[in-house]
Amino acid sequence: MDDDEQQEKQHLANDGRQMTLIDQIIRNKVFNCRYWKEDCFGLTAVTLVDKACKLDCVGVTYSGTGKPLPFLCLLMKLLQINPEKEIIIEFLKSKDYKYISALAMFYIRLTSKPKEAYPAIEQFYADFRKIRIRNLDGTFAIWHMDELAEKLLNEENIFGISLPRYQKRWILEEQGQLEPRKSVLEEELQNQESVVQQKEQEQEQGQVQKEEKEQIKSRSRSRSHKKHKKNNKHHSHHRK
Amino acid sequence: MTDQNIPIYRRGVEEVVKKSVDEYGKQKWDIEHKIFDKQEREDEEYDKNNPRYTKSLQARTDSVGIDEQIGRKRNVVKEGLKKDQSGFYCELCDELATDSLSWLDHLNSIMHNRLLGMNMKVDKVTVLDVKEKLQQIKESTTKTQVQAQEKPKSIDEIRKQLEEQLQKKKEKKQKKQSNKLQNALTKNDEQEIDEDDLKLKQFLKK
């Protein structure tokens, strides 16, 4: 109980000063960069969508001096204007623009509790769209959405941003706060199992019928004869 | 001087000039410090009927124009009006910024936006607005894609367009040349007349 209360207090404290979730060194770089001053001034959640549509890559800073990327600037803007949860969920759902949903994933990981963040981010485990990523040294790389989701949930540090600590998933499951994860493949697996069971049943029925027939009919065929034939075929195949 | 009704964190001080006349008929201007309620002033700004009303902060839609001045030449004064000195000049606030970042800082400052009639708070947005915006952008992008697919230009069309452009340019050049010629002719006539007049005057003086 004490741990829960402490966590809730932490999250409540973040409401007033959410910008402090990102370290001061990176924060000051953002405030002094041109994109922040020119393009991010006076944005609301609606006008932010215009900018977020034009994003090229996911990343935080690049080069030796640590220039902030537009992705980080927009993330800081989201932290500053602190929109409603429903708006962030709307960003997550937008399937036409993958970088908007990546932005929302980052925001949820930074601000919300593990109870809500796990199911929200885990739905991207079934998403295999490619995204361009800029590393800290300025080089580009290709990831997929499920990779990003997995790294956000399981790692403590991503692109130099230190993420708030989350409890492991199995601990939350044991405490009863979370239900075990349902994968998309589960339905197919169940279908397959049912199909396999049906086949087995049919086979069993068929075998029973065959045995009955064999019992009725003659038992002249010997198994040794069959084996002999097979072996012959096998050898001939090799010689070719 | 202190109004006990207003709590301390809300009190703001304002200077008021009071004019009075002395015993000997001499004018006097005394400055009085008046205490006012800060929150009342703030509330006035959001009330539409009040002359102090300011609208909420809105993002810039057009570009600031920092990159437009690259490669241009301009005559610059070292001492004189701020307008003619080197740098970015703001006509609203009569302020000069020598640096692009400080120029942006000025554009984002409270005083500049107050002169534009805005306060520094942003409107609150609902989910429906965001949904509408996402759909708008989707529709506009699909439209442009469809247009690009529908009209692949053939070579003949492009040639026709180029020829039309060239013709227009030629016509413009011809017009300019004809205008120049006419101007030159009229000027010459005037000068001749002037010279004749001068000669006459000189002759008469003698």
Short mmCIF file of C-alpha atoms in Angstrom, two decimals:
data_model
loop_
_atom_site.label_atom_id
_atom_site.label_comp_id
_atom_site.label_asym_id
_atom_site.label_seq_id
_atom_site.Cartn_x
_atom_site.Cartn_y
_atom_site.Cartn_z
CA MET A 1 0.00 0.00 0.00
CA ASP A 2 2.79 2.44 0.88
CA ASP A 3 4.48 1.90 -2.45
CA ASP A 4 1.25 2.61 -4.28
CA GLU A 5 0.70 5.83 -2.39
CA GLN A 6 4.25 6.96 -3.05
CA GLN A 7 3.92 6.28 -6.75
CA GLU A 8 0.67 8.17 -6.93
CA LYS A 9 2.25 11.10 -5.13
CA GLN A 10 5.12 11.12 -7.61
CA HIS A 11 2.75 11.20 -10.56
CA LEU A 12 0.63 13.90 -8.98
CA ALA A 13 3.75 15.99 -8.37
CA ASN A 14 4.58 15.72 -12.03
CA ASP A 15 1.38 17.48 -13.00
CA GLY A 16 2.73 20.93 -12.24
CA ARG A 17 6.22 20.54 -13.57
CA GLN A 18 6.20 17.81 -16.16
CA MET A 19 9.07 19.40 -18.08
CA THR A 20 11.46 18.26 -15.31
CA LEU A 21 10.99 14.67 -16.45
CA ILE A 22 13.67 15.42 -19.04
CA ASP A 23 17.11 16.21 -17.65
CA GLN A 24 18.17 19.80 -17.29
CA ILE A 25 21.09 19.60 -19.71
CA ILE A 26 18.89 18.41 -22.56
CA ARG A 27 16.08 20.78 -21.55
CA ASN A 28 18.29 23.86 -21.82
CA LYS A 29 19.53 22.74 -25.22
CA VAL A 30 15.93 22.60 -26.40
CA PHE A 31 15.10 26.06 -25.06
CA ASN A 32 18.06 27.56 -26.93
CA CYS A 33 17.47 25.84 -30.27
CA ARG A 34 15.93 27.49 -33.30
CA TYR A 35 13.12 25.01 -33.96
CA TRP A 36 11.75 25.53 -30.44
CA LYS A 37 11.75 29.31 -30.72
CA GLU A 38 10.54 29.58 -34.30
CA ASP A 39 8.07 26.76 -34.81
CA CYS A 40 6.96 25.62 -31.36
CA PHE A 41 5.81 29.01 -30.03
CA GLY A 42 2.16 29.19 -29.01
CA LEU A 43 1.21 25.70 -30.19
CA THR A 44 -1.92 23.92 -29.02
CA ALA A 45 -2.67 20.22 -29.35
CA VAL A 46 -4.41 20.94 -32.68
CA THR A 47 -1.67 23.03 -34.29
CA LEU A 48 0.93 20.60 -32.98
CA VAL A 49 -0.52 17.95 -35.29
CA ASP A 50 0.53 20.03 -38.31
CA LYS A 51 4.15 19.97 -37.18
CA ALA A 52 4.09 16.35 -36.10
CA CYS A 53 2.90 15.20 -39.54
CA LYS A 54 6.12 16.49 -41.07
CA LEU A 55 8.44 14.56 -38.73
CA ASP A 56 11.14 12.48 -40.46
CA CYS A 57 12.72 10.50 -37.71
CA VAL A 58 12.63 9.51 -34.06
CA GLY A 59 15.50 10.77 -31.96
CA VAL A 60 16.63 13.06 -29.20
CA THR A 61 19.94 14.74 -29.93
CA TYR A 62 22.69 14.30 -32.49
CA SER A 63 26.26 15.37 -33.26
CA GLY A 64 29.02 16.24 -30.78
CA THR A 65 27.36 19.40 -29.48
CA GLY A 66 24.05 17.62 -29.00
CA LYS A 67 21.67 19.47 -31.28
CA PRO A 68 18.06 18.69 -30.36
CA LEU A 69 15.86 17.09 -33.03
CA PRO A 70 12.31 18.28 -33.84
CA PHE A 71 10.95 15.09 -32.29
CA LEU A 72 12.36 16.07 -28.88
CA CYS A 73 11.12 19.65 -29.23
CA LEU A 74 7.56 18.47 -29.90
CA LEU A 75 7.79 16.03 -26.99
CA MET A 76 8.78 18.92 -24.71
CA LYS A 77 5.88 20.95 -26.08
CA LEU A 78 3.47 18.13 -25.27
CA LEU A 79 4.87 18.01 -21.74
CA GLN A 80 4.44 21.76 -21.46
CA ILE A 81 0.85 22.05 -22.65
CA ASN A 82 -0.13 18.87 -20.78
CA PRO A 83 -3.17 17.83 -22.87
CA GLU A 84 -5.98 15.55 -21.77
CA LYS A 85 -5.50 11.80 -21.76
CA GLU A 86 -8.11 11.32 -24.48
CA ILE A 87 -6.12 13.50 -26.87
CA ILE A 88 -3.01 11.40 -26.34
CA ILE A 89 -5.03 8.24 -26.96
CA GLU A 90 -6.28 9.83 -30.19
CA PHE A 91 -2.64 10.37 -31.20
CA LEU A 92 -1.90 6.72 -30.44
CA LYS A 93 -4.73 5.56 -32.67
CA SER A 94 -3.66 7.59 -35.73
CA LYS A 95 -2.58 4.86 -38.12
CA ASP A 96 -1.71 7.13 -41.04
CA TYR A 97 1.10 8.92 -39.26
CA LYS A 98 3.45 6.60 -37.40
CA TYR A 99 5.61 9.33 -35.91
CA ILE A 100 2.61 10.85 -34.13
CA SER A 101 1.89 7.54 -32.44
CA ALA A 102 5.59 7.20 -31.57
CA LEU A 103 5.40 10.64 -29.96
CA ALA A 104 2.37 9.60 -27.94
CA MET A 105 4.15 6.39 -26.87
CA PHE A 106 7.07 8.40 -25.49
CA TYR A 107 4.68 10.76 -23.70
CA ILE A 108 2.73 7.94 -22.07
CA ARG A 109 5.93 6.20 -20.96
CA LEU A 110 7.18 9.39 -19.31
CA THR A 111 4.01 10.53 -17.57
CA SER A 112 1.51 7.78 -16.79
CA LYS A 113 1.51 4.92 -14.29
CA PRO A 114 2.69 1.42 -15.21
CA LYS A 115 -0.84 0.14 -14.75
CA GLU A 116 -2.00 2.24 -17.72
CA ALA A 117 1.21 2.39 -19.70
CA TYR A 118 1.73 -1.37 -20.14
CA PRO A 119 -1.52 -2.11 -22.01
CA ALA A 120 -1.33 1.15 -23.97
CA ILE A 121 2.16 0.54 -25.35
CA GLU A 122 1.87 -3.23 -25.69
CA GLN A 123 -0.68 -2.93 -28.49
CA PHE A 124 2.26 -1.94 -30.72
CA TYR A 125 3.83 -5.37 -30.35
CA ALA A 126 1.77 -6.36 -33.41
CA ASP A 127 2.89 -3.32 -35.42
CA PHE A 128 5.71 -3.97 -37.89
CA ARG A 129 5.94 -0.61 -39.65
CA LYS A 130 9.43 0.68 -40.31
CA ILE A 131 10.59 3.88 -38.64
CA ARG A 132 13.72 5.93 -39.22
CA ILE A 133 15.82 6.57 -36.16
CA ARG A 134 18.66 8.99 -35.54
CA ASN A 135 21.32 7.86 -33.11
CA LEU A 136 23.27 10.09 -30.75
CA ASP A 137 26.27 10.20 -33.12
CA GLY A 138 24.10 11.38 -36.01
CA THR A 139 23.84 8.13 -37.97
CA PHE A 140 20.50 6.80 -39.12
CA ALA A 141 19.06 3.36 -38.50
CA ILE A 142 15.86 1.45 -39.26
CA TRP A 143 13.78 0.05 -36.44
CA HIS A 144 10.22 -1.23 -36.29
CA MET A 145 7.40 -0.01 -34.07
CA ASP A 146 7.40 -3.17 -31.97
CA GLU A 147 11.12 -2.75 -31.27
CA LEU A 148 10.54 0.78 -30.02
CA ALA A 149 7.65 -0.36 -27.80
CA GLU A 150 9.72 -3.20 -26.35
CA LYS A 151 12.69 -0.94 -25.59
CA LEU A 152 10.50 1.73 -24.02
CA LEU A 153 8.96 -0.75 -21.61
CA ASN A 154 12.00 -2.79 -20.66
CA GLU A 155 14.94 -0.37 -20.68
CA GLU A 156 15.78 2.42 -18.28
CA ASN A 157 17.50 4.69 -20.77
CA ILE A 158 16.66 5.43 -24.37
CA PHE A 159 18.64 7.90 -26.56
CA GLY A 160 20.07 9.48 -23.40
CA ILE A 161 16.69 10.18 -21.78
CA SER A 162 16.42 8.48 -18.40
CA LEU A 163 12.94 6.99 -18.11
CA PRO A 164 11.08 6.68 -14.79
CA ARG A 165 11.38 3.25 -13.24
CA TYR A 166 8.64 0.72 -13.81
CA GLN A 167 8.03 -2.50 -11.95
CA LYS A 168 8.42 -5.69 -13.93
CA ARG A 169 5.30 -6.95 -15.55
CA TRP A 170 5.15 -10.28 -13.75
CA ILE A 171 5.26 -8.56 -10.35
CA LEU A 172 2.26 -6.43 -11.25
CA GLU A 173 0.49 -9.54 -12.47
CA GLU A 174 1.15 -11.32 -9.18
CA GLN A 175 -0.16 -8.34 -7.23
CA GLY A 176 -3.32 -8.45 -9.29
CA GLN A 177 -2.99 -4.97 -10.81
CA LEU A 178 -2.60 -6.24 -14.35
CA GLU A 179 -4.07 -9.08 -16.32
CA PRO A 180 -1.75 -11.34 -18.30
CA ARG A 181 -1.08 -10.08 -21.81
CA LYS A 182 -3.18 -11.36 -24.67
CA SER A 183 -1.26 -11.63 -27.89
CA VAL A 184 -2.89 -11.22 -31.29
CA LEU A 185 -1.79 -14.74 -32.24
CA GLU A 186 -3.84 -16.23 -29.44
CA GLU A 187 -7.00 -16.58 -31.51
CA GLU A 188 -5.09 -18.22 -34.33
CA LEU A 189 -3.42 -20.56 -31.87
CA GLN A 190 -6.79 -21.53 -30.43
CA ASN A 191 -8.16 -22.05 -33.93
CA GLN A 192 -5.16 -24.19 -34.83
CA GLU A 193 -5.54 -26.24 -31.68
CA SER A 194 -9.19 -26.84 -32.41
CA VAL A 195 -8.33 -27.83 -35.98
CA VAL A 196 -5.66 -30.23 -34.74
CA GLN A 197 -8.06 -31.74 -32.24
CA GLN A 198 -10.67 -32.23 -34.95
CA LYS A 199 -8.11 -33.91 -37.18
CA GLU A 200 -7.02 -36.21 -34.38
CA GLN A 201 -10.59 -37.15 -33.69
CA GLU A 202 -11.19 -37.84 -37.38
CA GLN A 203 -8.01 -39.88 -37.57
CA GLU A 204 -9.01 -41.89 -34.55
CA GLN A 205 -12.42 -42.53 -36.03
CA GLY A 206 -10.82 -43.44 -39.35
CA GLN A 207 -8.38 -45.80 -37.70
CA VAL A 208 -11.17 -47.50 -35.83
CA GLN A 209 -13.13 -47.90 -39.05
CA LYS A 210 -10.05 -49.17 -40.89
CA GLU A 211 -9.28 -51.68 -38.18
CA GLU A 212 -12.82 -52.90 -38.34
CA LYS A 213 -12.60 -53.21 -42.12
CA GLU A 214 -9.23 -54.96 -41.91
CA GLN A 215 -10.58 -57.32 -39.39
CA ILE A 216 -13.42 -58.11 -41.75
CA LYS A 217 -11.27 -58.28 -44.89
CA SER A 218 -8.31 -60.52 -45.58
CA ARG A 219 -4.99 -60.13 -43.70
CA SER A 220 -2.77 -61.38 -46.46
CA ARG A 221 -0.51 -58.24 -46.82
CA SER A 222 2.67 -58.32 -44.82
CA ARG A 223 4.54 -55.27 -43.52
CA SER A 224 7.94 -56.58 -44.59
CA HIS A 225 6.82 -56.39 -48.21
CA LYS A 226 6.00 -52.66 -47.83
CA LYS A 227 9.40 -51.86 -46.33
CA HIS A 228 11.16 -53.65 -49.11
CA LYS A 229 9.41 -51.56 -51.72
CA LYS A 230 10.21 -48.29 -49.96
CA ASN A 231 13.89 -49.13 -49.66
CA ASN A 232 14.13 -49.90 -53.34
CA LYS A 233 12.61 -46.55 -54.25
CA HIS A 234 15.02 -44.77 -51.97
CA HIS A 235 18.09 -46.30 -53.53
CA SER A 236 16.97 -45.61 -57.06
CA HIS A 237 16.47 -41.95 -56.18
CA HIS A 238 20.04 -41.65 -54.93
CA ARG A 239 21.55 -43.16 -58.02
CA LYS A 240 20.00 -40.51 -60.24
CA MET B 1 -2.27 53.28 2.14
CA THR B 2 -2.72 49.55 2.57
CA ASP B 3 -6.05 48.03 1.77
CA GLN B 4 -6.66 45.34 4.32
CA ASN B 5 -9.21 43.59 2.14
CA ILE B 6 -6.71 42.58 -0.55
CA PRO B 7 -4.40 39.70 0.40
CA ILE B 8 -0.66 40.36 0.14
CA TYR B 9 0.09 38.05 -2.78
CA ARG B 10 -2.47 39.85 -4.94
CA ARG B 11 -1.30 43.43 -4.29
CA GLY B 12 0.31 45.40 -7.08
CA VAL B 13 1.63 48.98 -6.94
CA GLU B 14 0.80 51.62 -9.52
CA GLU B 15 2.15 55.17 -9.95
CA VAL B 16 -0.45 57.91 -10.33
CA VAL B 17 0.55 61.51 -11.18
CA LYS B 18 -1.39 64.19 -9.33
CA LYS B 19 -1.37 67.80 -10.50
CA SER B 20 -1.75 70.65 -7.99
CA VAL B 21 -1.13 74.40 -7.72
CA ASP B 22 1.08 75.97 -5.09
CA GLU B 23 0.31 79.03 -2.89
CA TYR B 24 2.31 81.21 -5.26
CA GLY B 25 0.56 79.82 -8.34
CA LYS B 26 3.33 77.37 -9.22
CA GLN B 27 2.33 74.05 -10.77
CA LYS B 28 3.27 70.81 -8.99
CA TRP B 29 3.26 67.18 -10.08
CA ASP B 30 3.29 64.67 -7.24
CA ILE B 31 3.57 60.94 -7.78
CA GLU B 32 1.28 58.83 -5.64
CA HIS B 33 1.63 55.08 -5.15
CA LYS B 34 -1.68 53.32 -5.44
CA ILE B 35 -2.36 49.71 -4.55
CA PHE B 36 -4.57 47.60 -6.79
CA ASP B 37 -5.78 44.02 -7.03
CA LYS B 38 -3.75 41.99 -9.53
CA GLN B 39 -6.37 39.32 -10.02
CA GLU B 40 -9.05 41.81 -10.94
CA ARG B 41 -6.82 43.18 -13.68
CA GLU B 42 -6.23 39.66 -15.00
CA ASP B 43 -9.93 38.94 -15.02
CA GLU B 44 -10.52 42.14 -16.95
CA GLU B 45 -8.26 40.89 -19.72
CA TYR B 46 -10.44 37.87 -20.34
CA ASP B 47 -13.70 39.87 -20.30
CA LYS B 48 -14.70 40.70 -23.86
CA ASN B 49 -16.63 43.88 -23.02
CA ASN B 50 -13.64 45.45 -21.31
CA PRO B 51 -11.21 47.67 -23.25
CA ARG B 52 -8.36 45.82 -21.55
CA TYR B 53 -9.45 42.58 -23.26
CA THR B 54 -6.70 40.59 -25.00
CA LYS B 55 -7.17 37.48 -27.10
CA SER B 56 -5.43 34.21 -26.36
CA LEU B 57 -2.03 33.35 -27.77
CA GLN B 58 -1.96 32.09 -31.34
CA ALA B 59 0.89 30.45 -33.18
CA ARG B 60 2.54 32.14 -36.14
CA THR B 61 1.36 30.80 -39.47
CA ASP B 62 3.76 32.62 -41.80
CA SER B 63 7.52 32.28 -41.60
CA VAL B 64 9.64 34.74 -39.65
CA GLY B 65 11.91 35.37 -42.62
CA ILE B 66 15.37 34.80 -41.21
CA ASP B 67 16.65 32.91 -44.24
CA GLU B 68 15.19 35.34 -46.77
CA GLN B 69 17.96 37.89 -46.23
CA ILE B 70 20.77 35.51 -47.11
CA GLY B 71 22.80 36.71 -50.11
CA ARG B 72 21.28 40.20 -50.23
CA LYS B 73 23.19 43.47 -50.12
CA ARG B 74 22.05 46.46 -48.06
CA ASN B 75 23.57 49.80 -47.12
CA VAL B 76 23.99 50.05 -43.36
CA VAL B 77 24.58 53.00 -41.04
CA LYS B 78 26.82 52.63 -38.01
CA GLU B 79 25.29 55.46 -35.97
CA GLY B 80 21.84 56.82 -36.50
CA LEU B 81 18.32 55.49 -36.59
CA LYS B 82 17.78 51.90 -35.45
CA LYS B 83 15.88 51.29 -38.65
CA ASP B 84 18.96 51.80 -40.82
CA GLN B 85 21.43 49.89 -38.65
CA SER B 86 22.43 46.31 -39.30
CA GLY B 87 20.24 43.54 -37.86
CA PHE B 88 16.58 42.69 -37.52
CA TYR B 89 14.33 45.66 -36.82
CA CYS B 90 10.89 45.49 -35.22
CA GLU B 91 8.67 48.37 -36.32
CA LEU B 92 6.04 47.74 -33.64
CA CYS B 93 8.37 48.01 -30.66
CA ASP B 94 11.18 50.07 -32.28
CA GLU B 95 13.70 47.48 -31.25
CA LEU B 96 16.81 46.13 -32.95
CA ALA B 97 18.13 42.57 -32.69
CA THR B 98 21.61 41.82 -33.97
CA ASP B 99 21.24 38.06 -33.76
CA SER B 100 18.71 35.65 -35.23
CA LEU B 101 18.11 33.90 -31.91
CA SER B 102 17.65 37.17 -30.01
CA TRP B 103 15.30 38.28 -32.79
CA LEU B 104 13.19 35.19 -32.18
CA ASP B 105 13.37 35.89 -28.44
CA HIS B 106 11.98 39.34 -29.07
CA LEU B 107 9.14 37.99 -31.21
CA ASN B 108 8.21 35.60 -28.40
CA SER B 109 8.45 38.23 -25.67
CA ILE B 110 5.49 39.38 -23.58
CA MET B 111 5.69 43.05 -24.60
CA HIS B 112 5.69 42.33 -28.34
CA ASN B 113 2.70 40.01 -28.08
CA ARG B 114 0.87 42.48 -25.85
CA LEU B 115 1.20 45.09 -28.59
CA LEU B 116 -0.26 42.57 -31.03
CA GLY B 117 -3.23 42.25 -28.64
CA MET B 118 -2.52 38.83 -27.18
CA ASN B 119 -1.94 37.49 -23.69
CA MET B 120 0.45 34.61 -23.09
CA LYS B 121 -2.11 31.87 -22.44
CA VAL B 122 -3.12 29.22 -24.96
CA ASP B 123 -6.68 28.09 -25.72
CA LYS B 124 -7.87 24.80 -24.29
CA VAL B 125 -8.56 22.12 -26.91
CA THR B 126 -11.01 19.21 -26.86
CA VAL B 127 -10.72 15.75 -28.36
CA LEU B 128 -13.17 16.49 -31.15
CA ASP B 129 -10.97 19.30 -32.49
CA VAL B 130 -8.00 16.96 -32.67
CA LYS B 131 -10.08 14.31 -34.46
CA GLU B 132 -11.27 16.85 -37.03
CA LYS B 133 -7.73 18.08 -37.62
CA LEU B 134 -6.37 14.57 -38.18
CA GLN B 135 -9.13 13.86 -40.70
CA GLN B 136 -8.54 17.16 -42.48
CA ILE B 137 -4.86 16.43 -42.95
CA LYS B 138 -5.61 12.93 -44.17
CA GLU B 139 -8.10 14.18 -46.76
CA SER B 140 -5.78 16.90 -48.03
CA THR B 141 -2.87 14.47 -48.46
CA THR B 142 -5.05 11.96 -50.30
CA LYS B 143 -6.32 14.72 -52.61
CA THR B 144 -2.80 15.80 -53.55
CA GLN B 145 -1.82 12.19 -54.17
CA VAL B 146 -4.83 11.66 -56.46
CA GLN B 147 -4.05 14.84 -58.38
CA ALA B 148 -0.45 13.79 -58.85
CA GLN B 149 -1.58 10.42 -60.17
CA GLU B 150 -4.21 11.83 -62.53
CA LYS B 151 -2.14 14.37 -64.40
CA PRO B 152 1.17 13.15 -65.74
CA LYS B 153 2.09 15.95 -68.19
CA SER B 154 2.94 15.00 -71.75
CA ILE B 155 5.94 16.52 -73.54
CA ASP B 156 3.78 18.57 -75.93
CA GLU B 157 1.97 20.31 -73.06
CA ILE B 158 5.25 21.20 -71.39
CA ARG B 159 6.63 22.58 -74.69
CA LYS B 160 3.51 24.69 -75.20
CA GLN B 161 3.82 26.15 -71.72
CA LEU B 162 7.48 26.98 -72.24
CA GLU B 163 6.76 28.70 -75.58
CA GLU B 164 4.01 30.80 -74.00
CA GLN B 165 6.35 31.87 -71.23
CA LEU B 166 9.05 32.83 -73.72
CA GLN B 167 6.56 34.87 -75.77
CA LYS B 168 5.40 36.75 -72.69
CA LYS B 169 9.02 37.58 -71.82
CA LYS B 170 9.66 38.86 -75.36
CA GLU B 171 6.58 41.09 -75.28
CA LYS B 172 7.69 42.54 -71.95
CA LYS B 173 11.16 43.31 -73.34
CA GLN B 174 9.72 44.99 -76.42
CA LYS B 175 7.42 47.16 -74.30
CA LYS B 176 10.33 48.22 -72.10
CA GLN B 177 12.49 49.15 -75.09
CA SER B 178 9.71 51.16 -76.74
CA ASN B 179 9.08 53.04 -73.49
CA LYS B 180 12.77 53.85 -73.15
CA LEU B 181 12.95 55.22 -76.68
CA GLN B 182 9.93 57.45 -76.18
CA ASN B 183 11.32 58.81 -72.91
CA ALA B 184 14.66 59.58 -74.50
CA LEU B 185 13.02 61.43 -77.43
CA THR B 186 10.88 63.65 -75.19
CA LYS B 187 13.88 64.49 -72.98
CA ASN B 188 15.98 65.53 -75.97
CA ASP B 189 13.27 67.89 -77.19
CA GLU B 190 13.05 69.62 -73.82
CA GLN B 191 16.80 70.04 -73.65
CA GLU B 192 16.92 71.63 -77.12
CA ILE B 193 14.26 74.13 -76.15
CA ASP B 194 16.11 74.96 -72.97
CA GLU B 195 19.34 75.58 -74.87
CA ASP B 196 17.57 77.89 -77.30
CA ASP B 197 16.07 79.88 -74.45
CA LEU B 198 19.45 80.27 -72.77
CA LYS B 199 21.01 81.52 -75.99
CA LEU B 200 18.24 84.08 -76.40
CA LYS B 201 18.58 85.31 -72.81
CA GLN B 202 22.35 85.68 -73.14
CA PHE B 203 21.88 87.61 -76.38
CA LEU B 204 19.32 89.94 -74.80
CA LYS B 205 21.55 90.66 -71.78
CA LYS B 206 24.33 91.84 -74.05
#
